XYZ file of C-alpha atoms in Angstrom:
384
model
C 14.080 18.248 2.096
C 14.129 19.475 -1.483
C 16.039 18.110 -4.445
C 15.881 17.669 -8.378
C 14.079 14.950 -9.704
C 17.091 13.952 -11.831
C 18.904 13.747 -8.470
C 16.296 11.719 -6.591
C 16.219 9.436 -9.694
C 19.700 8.945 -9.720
C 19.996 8.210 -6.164
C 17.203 5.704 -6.164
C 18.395 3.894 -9.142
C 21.598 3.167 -7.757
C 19.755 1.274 -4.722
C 17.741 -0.724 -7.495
C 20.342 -3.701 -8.466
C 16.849 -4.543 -11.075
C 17.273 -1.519 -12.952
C 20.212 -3.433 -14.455
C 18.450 -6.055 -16.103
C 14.443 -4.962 -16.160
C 12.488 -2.084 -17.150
C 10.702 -2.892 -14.052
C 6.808 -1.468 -14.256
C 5.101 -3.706 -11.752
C 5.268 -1.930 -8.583
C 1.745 -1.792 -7.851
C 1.803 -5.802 -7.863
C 5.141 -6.866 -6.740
C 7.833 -4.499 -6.536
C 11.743 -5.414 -6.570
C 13.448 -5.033 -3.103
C 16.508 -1.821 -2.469
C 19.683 -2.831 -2.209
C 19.957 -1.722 1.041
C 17.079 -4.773 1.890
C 18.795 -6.869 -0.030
C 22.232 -6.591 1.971
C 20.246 -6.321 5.453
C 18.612 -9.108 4.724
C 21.011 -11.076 3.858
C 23.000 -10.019 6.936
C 20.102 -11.499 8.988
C 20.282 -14.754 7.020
C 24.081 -14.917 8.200
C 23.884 -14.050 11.537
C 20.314 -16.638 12.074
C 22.548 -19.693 10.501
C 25.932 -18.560 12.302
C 24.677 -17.206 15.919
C 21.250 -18.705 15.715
C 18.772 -16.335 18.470
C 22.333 -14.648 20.505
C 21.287 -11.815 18.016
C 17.846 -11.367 18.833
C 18.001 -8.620 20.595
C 19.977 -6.693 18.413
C 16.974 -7.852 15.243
C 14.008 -6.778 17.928
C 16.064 -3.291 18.222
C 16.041 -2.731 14.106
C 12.374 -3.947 14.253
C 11.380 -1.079 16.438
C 12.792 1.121 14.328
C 10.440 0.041 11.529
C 7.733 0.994 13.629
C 9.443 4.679 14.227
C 10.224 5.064 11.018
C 5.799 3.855 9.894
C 4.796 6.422 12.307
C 7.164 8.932 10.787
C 5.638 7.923 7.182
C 1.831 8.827 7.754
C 2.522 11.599 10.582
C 1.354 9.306 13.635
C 3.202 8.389 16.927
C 5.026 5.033 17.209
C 2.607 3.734 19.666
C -0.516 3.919 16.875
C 1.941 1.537 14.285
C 1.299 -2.291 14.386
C 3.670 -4.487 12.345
C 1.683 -6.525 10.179
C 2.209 -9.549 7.575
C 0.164 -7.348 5.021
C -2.597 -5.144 3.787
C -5.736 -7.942 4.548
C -4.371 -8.095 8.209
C -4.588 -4.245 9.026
C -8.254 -4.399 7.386
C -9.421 -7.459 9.483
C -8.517 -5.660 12.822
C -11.496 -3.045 12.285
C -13.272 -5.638 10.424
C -13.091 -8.316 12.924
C -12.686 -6.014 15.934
C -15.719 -3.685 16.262
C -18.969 -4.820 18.266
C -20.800 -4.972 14.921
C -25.118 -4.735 15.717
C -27.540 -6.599 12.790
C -28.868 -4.070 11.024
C -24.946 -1.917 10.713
C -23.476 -0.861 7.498
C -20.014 -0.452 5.899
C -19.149 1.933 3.037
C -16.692 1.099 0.143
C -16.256 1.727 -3.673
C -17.115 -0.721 -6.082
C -14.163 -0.952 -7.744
C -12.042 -1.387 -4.598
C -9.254 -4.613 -4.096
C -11.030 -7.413 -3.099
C -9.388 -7.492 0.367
C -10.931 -4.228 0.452
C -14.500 -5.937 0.070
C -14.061 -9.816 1.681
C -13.745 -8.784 4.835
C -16.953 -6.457 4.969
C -19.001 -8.915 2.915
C -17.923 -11.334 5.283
C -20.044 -9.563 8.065
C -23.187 -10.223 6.429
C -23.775 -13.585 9.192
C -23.571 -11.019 11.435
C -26.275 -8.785 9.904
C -24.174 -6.336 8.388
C -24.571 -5.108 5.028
C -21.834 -4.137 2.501
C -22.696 -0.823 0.045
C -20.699 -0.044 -2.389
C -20.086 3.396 -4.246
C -19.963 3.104 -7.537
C -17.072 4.913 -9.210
C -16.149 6.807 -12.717
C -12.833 5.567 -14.105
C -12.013 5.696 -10.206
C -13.291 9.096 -9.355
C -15.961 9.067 -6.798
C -17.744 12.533 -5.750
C -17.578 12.300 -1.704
C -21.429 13.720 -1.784
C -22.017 9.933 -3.480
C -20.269 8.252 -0.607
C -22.262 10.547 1.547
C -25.899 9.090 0.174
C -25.055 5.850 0.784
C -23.890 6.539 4.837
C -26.903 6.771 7.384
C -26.736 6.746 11.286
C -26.144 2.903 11.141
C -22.606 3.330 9.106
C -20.181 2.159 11.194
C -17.184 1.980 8.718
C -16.334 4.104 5.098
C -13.709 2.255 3.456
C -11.438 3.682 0.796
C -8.363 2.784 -1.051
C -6.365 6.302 -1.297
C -5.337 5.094 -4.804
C -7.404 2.674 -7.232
C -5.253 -0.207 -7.448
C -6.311 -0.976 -11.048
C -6.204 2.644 -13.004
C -4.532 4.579 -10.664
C -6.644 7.225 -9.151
C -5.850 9.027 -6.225
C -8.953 10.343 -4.629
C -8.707 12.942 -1.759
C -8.756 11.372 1.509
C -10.199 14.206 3.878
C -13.689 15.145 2.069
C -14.480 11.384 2.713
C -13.285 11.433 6.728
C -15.668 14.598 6.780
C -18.523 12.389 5.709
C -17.558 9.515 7.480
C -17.097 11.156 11.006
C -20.442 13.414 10.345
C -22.385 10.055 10.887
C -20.123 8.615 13.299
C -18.564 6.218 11.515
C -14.670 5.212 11.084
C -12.425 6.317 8.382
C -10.798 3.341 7.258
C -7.872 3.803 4.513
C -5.896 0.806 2.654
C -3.061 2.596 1.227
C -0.852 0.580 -0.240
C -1.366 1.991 -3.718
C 0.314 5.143 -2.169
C 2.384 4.910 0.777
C 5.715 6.036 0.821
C 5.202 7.557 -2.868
C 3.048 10.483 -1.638
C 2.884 12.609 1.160
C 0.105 11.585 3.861
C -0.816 12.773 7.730
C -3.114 10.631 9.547
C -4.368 13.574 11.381
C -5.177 16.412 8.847
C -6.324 13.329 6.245
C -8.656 12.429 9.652
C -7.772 9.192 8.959
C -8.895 6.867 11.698
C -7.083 3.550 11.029
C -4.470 2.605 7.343
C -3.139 -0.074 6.149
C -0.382 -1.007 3.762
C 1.645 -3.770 3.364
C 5.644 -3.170 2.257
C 6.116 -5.197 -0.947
C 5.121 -2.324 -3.457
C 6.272 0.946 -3.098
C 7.865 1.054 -0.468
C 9.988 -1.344 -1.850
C 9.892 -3.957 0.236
C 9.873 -8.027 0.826
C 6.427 -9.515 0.819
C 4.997 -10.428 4.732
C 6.221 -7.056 6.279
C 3.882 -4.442 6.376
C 1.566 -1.924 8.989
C -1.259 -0.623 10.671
C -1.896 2.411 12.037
C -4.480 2.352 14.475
C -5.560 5.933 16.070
C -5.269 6.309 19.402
C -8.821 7.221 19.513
C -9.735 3.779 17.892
C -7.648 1.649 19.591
C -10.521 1.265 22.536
C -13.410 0.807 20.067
C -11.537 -2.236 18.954
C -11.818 -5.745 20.092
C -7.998 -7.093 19.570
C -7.782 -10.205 17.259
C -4.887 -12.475 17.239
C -4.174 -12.360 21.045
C -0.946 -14.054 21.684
C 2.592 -13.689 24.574
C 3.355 -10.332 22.480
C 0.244 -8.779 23.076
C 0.936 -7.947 26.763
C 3.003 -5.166 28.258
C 4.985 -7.927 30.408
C 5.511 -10.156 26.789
C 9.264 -11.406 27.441
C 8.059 -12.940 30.665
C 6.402 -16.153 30.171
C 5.925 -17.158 33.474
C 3.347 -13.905 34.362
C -0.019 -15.299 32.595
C -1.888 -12.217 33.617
C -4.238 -10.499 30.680
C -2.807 -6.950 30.095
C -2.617 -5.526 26.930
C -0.199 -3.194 25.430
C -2.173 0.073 25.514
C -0.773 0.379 21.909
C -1.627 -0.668 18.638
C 1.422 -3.591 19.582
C -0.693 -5.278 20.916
C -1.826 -6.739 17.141
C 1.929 -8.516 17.021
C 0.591 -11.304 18.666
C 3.125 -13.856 18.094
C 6.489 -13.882 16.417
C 7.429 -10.872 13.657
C 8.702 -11.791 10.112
C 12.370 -10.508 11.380
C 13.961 -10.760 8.525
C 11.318 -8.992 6.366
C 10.573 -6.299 8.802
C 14.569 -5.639 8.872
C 14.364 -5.357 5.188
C 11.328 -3.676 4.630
C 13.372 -0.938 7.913
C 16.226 -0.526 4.887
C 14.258 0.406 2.220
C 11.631 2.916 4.283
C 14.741 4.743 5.600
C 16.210 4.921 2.185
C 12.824 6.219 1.169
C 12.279 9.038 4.195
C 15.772 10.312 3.197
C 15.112 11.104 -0.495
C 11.803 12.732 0.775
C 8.436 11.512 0.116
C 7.356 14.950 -1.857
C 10.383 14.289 -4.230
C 9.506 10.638 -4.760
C 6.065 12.021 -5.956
C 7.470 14.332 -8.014
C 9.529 12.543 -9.345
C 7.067 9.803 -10.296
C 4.457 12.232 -11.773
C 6.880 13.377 -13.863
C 7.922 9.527 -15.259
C 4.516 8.727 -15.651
C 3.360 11.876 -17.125
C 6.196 11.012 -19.844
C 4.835 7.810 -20.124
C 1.461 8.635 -20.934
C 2.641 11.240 -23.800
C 4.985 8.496 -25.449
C 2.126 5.219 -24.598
C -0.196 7.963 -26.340
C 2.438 8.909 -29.361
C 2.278 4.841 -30.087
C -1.318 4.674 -30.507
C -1.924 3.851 -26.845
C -5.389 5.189 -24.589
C -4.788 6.245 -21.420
C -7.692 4.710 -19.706
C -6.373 6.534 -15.914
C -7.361 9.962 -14.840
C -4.111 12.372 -15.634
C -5.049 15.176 -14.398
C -4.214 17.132 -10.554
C -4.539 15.661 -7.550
C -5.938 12.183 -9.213
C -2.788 10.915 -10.893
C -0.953 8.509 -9.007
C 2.351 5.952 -10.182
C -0.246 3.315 -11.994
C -0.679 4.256 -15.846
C -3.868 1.974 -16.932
C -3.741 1.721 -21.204
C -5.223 -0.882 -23.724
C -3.617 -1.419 -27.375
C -6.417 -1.319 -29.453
C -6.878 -4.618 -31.446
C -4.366 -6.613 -29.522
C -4.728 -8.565 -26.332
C -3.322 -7.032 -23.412
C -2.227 -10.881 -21.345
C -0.207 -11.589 -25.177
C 1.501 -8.134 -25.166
C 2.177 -8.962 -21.216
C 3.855 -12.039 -22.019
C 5.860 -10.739 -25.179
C 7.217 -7.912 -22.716
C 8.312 -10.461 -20.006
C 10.581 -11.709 -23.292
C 11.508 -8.067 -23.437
C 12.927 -7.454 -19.967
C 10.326 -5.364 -19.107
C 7.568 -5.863 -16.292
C 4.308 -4.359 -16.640
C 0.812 -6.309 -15.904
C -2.609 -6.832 -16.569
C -5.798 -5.388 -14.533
C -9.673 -4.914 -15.102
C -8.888 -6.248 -18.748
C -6.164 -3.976 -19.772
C -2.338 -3.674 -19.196
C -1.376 -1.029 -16.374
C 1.900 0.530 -16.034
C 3.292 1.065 -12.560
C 6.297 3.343 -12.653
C 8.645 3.819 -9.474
C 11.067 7.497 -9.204
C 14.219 4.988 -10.330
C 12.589 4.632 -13.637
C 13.690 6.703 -16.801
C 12.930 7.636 -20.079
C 15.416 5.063 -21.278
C 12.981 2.203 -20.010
C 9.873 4.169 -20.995
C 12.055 3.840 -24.740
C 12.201 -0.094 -24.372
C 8.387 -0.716 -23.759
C 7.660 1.665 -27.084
C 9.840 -0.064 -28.700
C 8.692 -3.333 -27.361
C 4.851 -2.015 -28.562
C 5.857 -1.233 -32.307
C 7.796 -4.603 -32.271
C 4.737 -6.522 -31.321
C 2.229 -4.534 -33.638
C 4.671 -5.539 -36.698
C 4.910 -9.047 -36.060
């Protein structure tokens, strides 16, 4: 599907009931929910206090959809998706799950999100030792990542897009390196699902995670996995529970068989009304098409760095190619970025602080109208 940026802004901005209020710039922390959440949520919330669990079925039927439409997302089959309460989850399953020897390694960047280091550094009473990359303004040269891996490198780690300036780095030069010393591919991608294209298979991505409640526009406690068939075996499963069997609706068959999918993570009960939402908003999403969402982006924040610029502004995020991304990282020479925060919030518009300077994180329903109110909102603060 092709289409005009002006046209996929448009049609997003009409599902963003905070567009009316907010020059919203803080979806890489929190991001606003679509309308179309909003009103299936809330359709959930009237059906669970009217009709209590008669509905059930009909919620576990828009649940599964999620997972088709996940799969659909990052190129995979529905069987590789597990529904997860976030990001941290996902990572745990590889980081809890593989038969981890003293003496192993895991590869990450140094600048990663720190539930993108915990769980690794957690390994260490098992032996296991944590190295970490370090990175230029978020760039990392893969040949770096490949001098720290040796044939005791079980896992590389990478977040497809810096969380605090933005960088998108290119996901298949590191699954070369990773797989050439037999290790997994691990990807969080929260800082870029559903924003820019990605295929599990041609990225040789091994196992992702993302949780929902940033660009894809989402409530907070929905999000996935997606666990390659491939993996699934080399994983011990974490969080047993009655959903992690094919024969889960019976409870009166205790017999030990797993789901031979990547299910078999959903342990216990989902977050029904979150996953419903979080199904709205990723179908609203697939139908604008994910290349014209990243277009569309680019071209907001690519405005936003010329005007952020024009107001004395430096752009402290690689803009450049393949690297940009929908987070904008800038510092305001002279002036404190948590005070110019706080004086925005006053503003109506959202923006946030990371790694000691503000960051900008534009969705494709932003324009150059809200772009106007933060420069205006800058020159305002600088004269008083």
């Amino acid at each position: 599907m092709s289409q005009s940026i002006s046209a996929t802004r448009q049609t997003l901005r009409a599902a963003m009931p905070v567009a009316r209020n907010w020059a919203y710039f803080d979806h890489a922390a929190v991001a606003p929910i679509t309308q179309p959440a909003a009103e299936a949520m809330a359709n959930w919330l009237a059906q669970a206090a009217e009709d209590g669990d008669t509905v059930w079925l009909d919620w576990a039927r828009q649940v599964a959809k999620v997972r088709t439409s996940a799969a659909s997302l990052v190129g995979a089959e529905p069987e590789e998706i597990a529904l997860l309460p976030n990001t941290t989850a996902g990572i745990n399953l590889v980081a809890e799950g593989l038969d981890w020897r003293s003496g192993d390694n895991v590869v990450t960047l140094a600048d990663e999100f720190p539930s993108n280091l915990y769980p690794w550094m957690q390994l260490k009473h098992r032996g296991v030792e944590t190295r970490l990359v370090p990175t230029d303004q978020g760039r990392v040269d893969p040949e770096t990542i490949a001098e720290h891996c040796d044939e005791r490198t079980r896992v590389v780690s990478v977040s497809w897009v810096c969380y605090s300036n933005g960088c998108r780095r290119p996901l298949r030069p590191i699954a070369d390196i990773a797989h050439r010393c037999g290790a997994m591919f691990f990807v969080d991608a929260i800082q870029g699902l559903g924003v820019f294209p990605i295929d599990v298979d041609e990225d040789g991505i091994d196992a992702l995670a993302a949780d929902g409640h940033k660009w894809l526009l989402g409530p907070e406690g929905a999000g996935i996995a997606y666990i390659s068939r491939r993996t699934l075996d080399q994983l011990q499963p974490i969080g047993i529970g009655w959903n992690s069997v094919v024969h889960g609706g019976n409870f009166n068959q205790i017999e030990l068989n797993l789901k031979p999918t990547a299910a078999r993570y959903e342990g216990g009960t989902l977050n029904m009304a979150g996953f419903i939402g979080l199904g709205a908003s990723l179908e609203l999403l697939l139908s604008l098409g994910i290349e014209n969402v990243a277009a569309t982006i680019l071209d907001i924040t690519d405005l936003a760095c010329e005007k952020l610029a024009a107001a004395g502004a430096r752009i402290c995020s690689p803009r450049n190619g393949e690297a940009r991304s929908g987070i904008v990282s800038f510092e305001l020479p002279q002036y404190d970025p948590d005070r110019f925060r706080k004086f925005c919030l006053d503003q109506g518009i959202a923006l946030n602080c990371r790694a000691g300077r503000l960051r900008l994180s534009a969705h494709a329903y932003n324009t150059e109208e809200d772009l106007e109110r933060l420069i205006a909102a800058i020159e305002q603060f600088k004269s008083g």
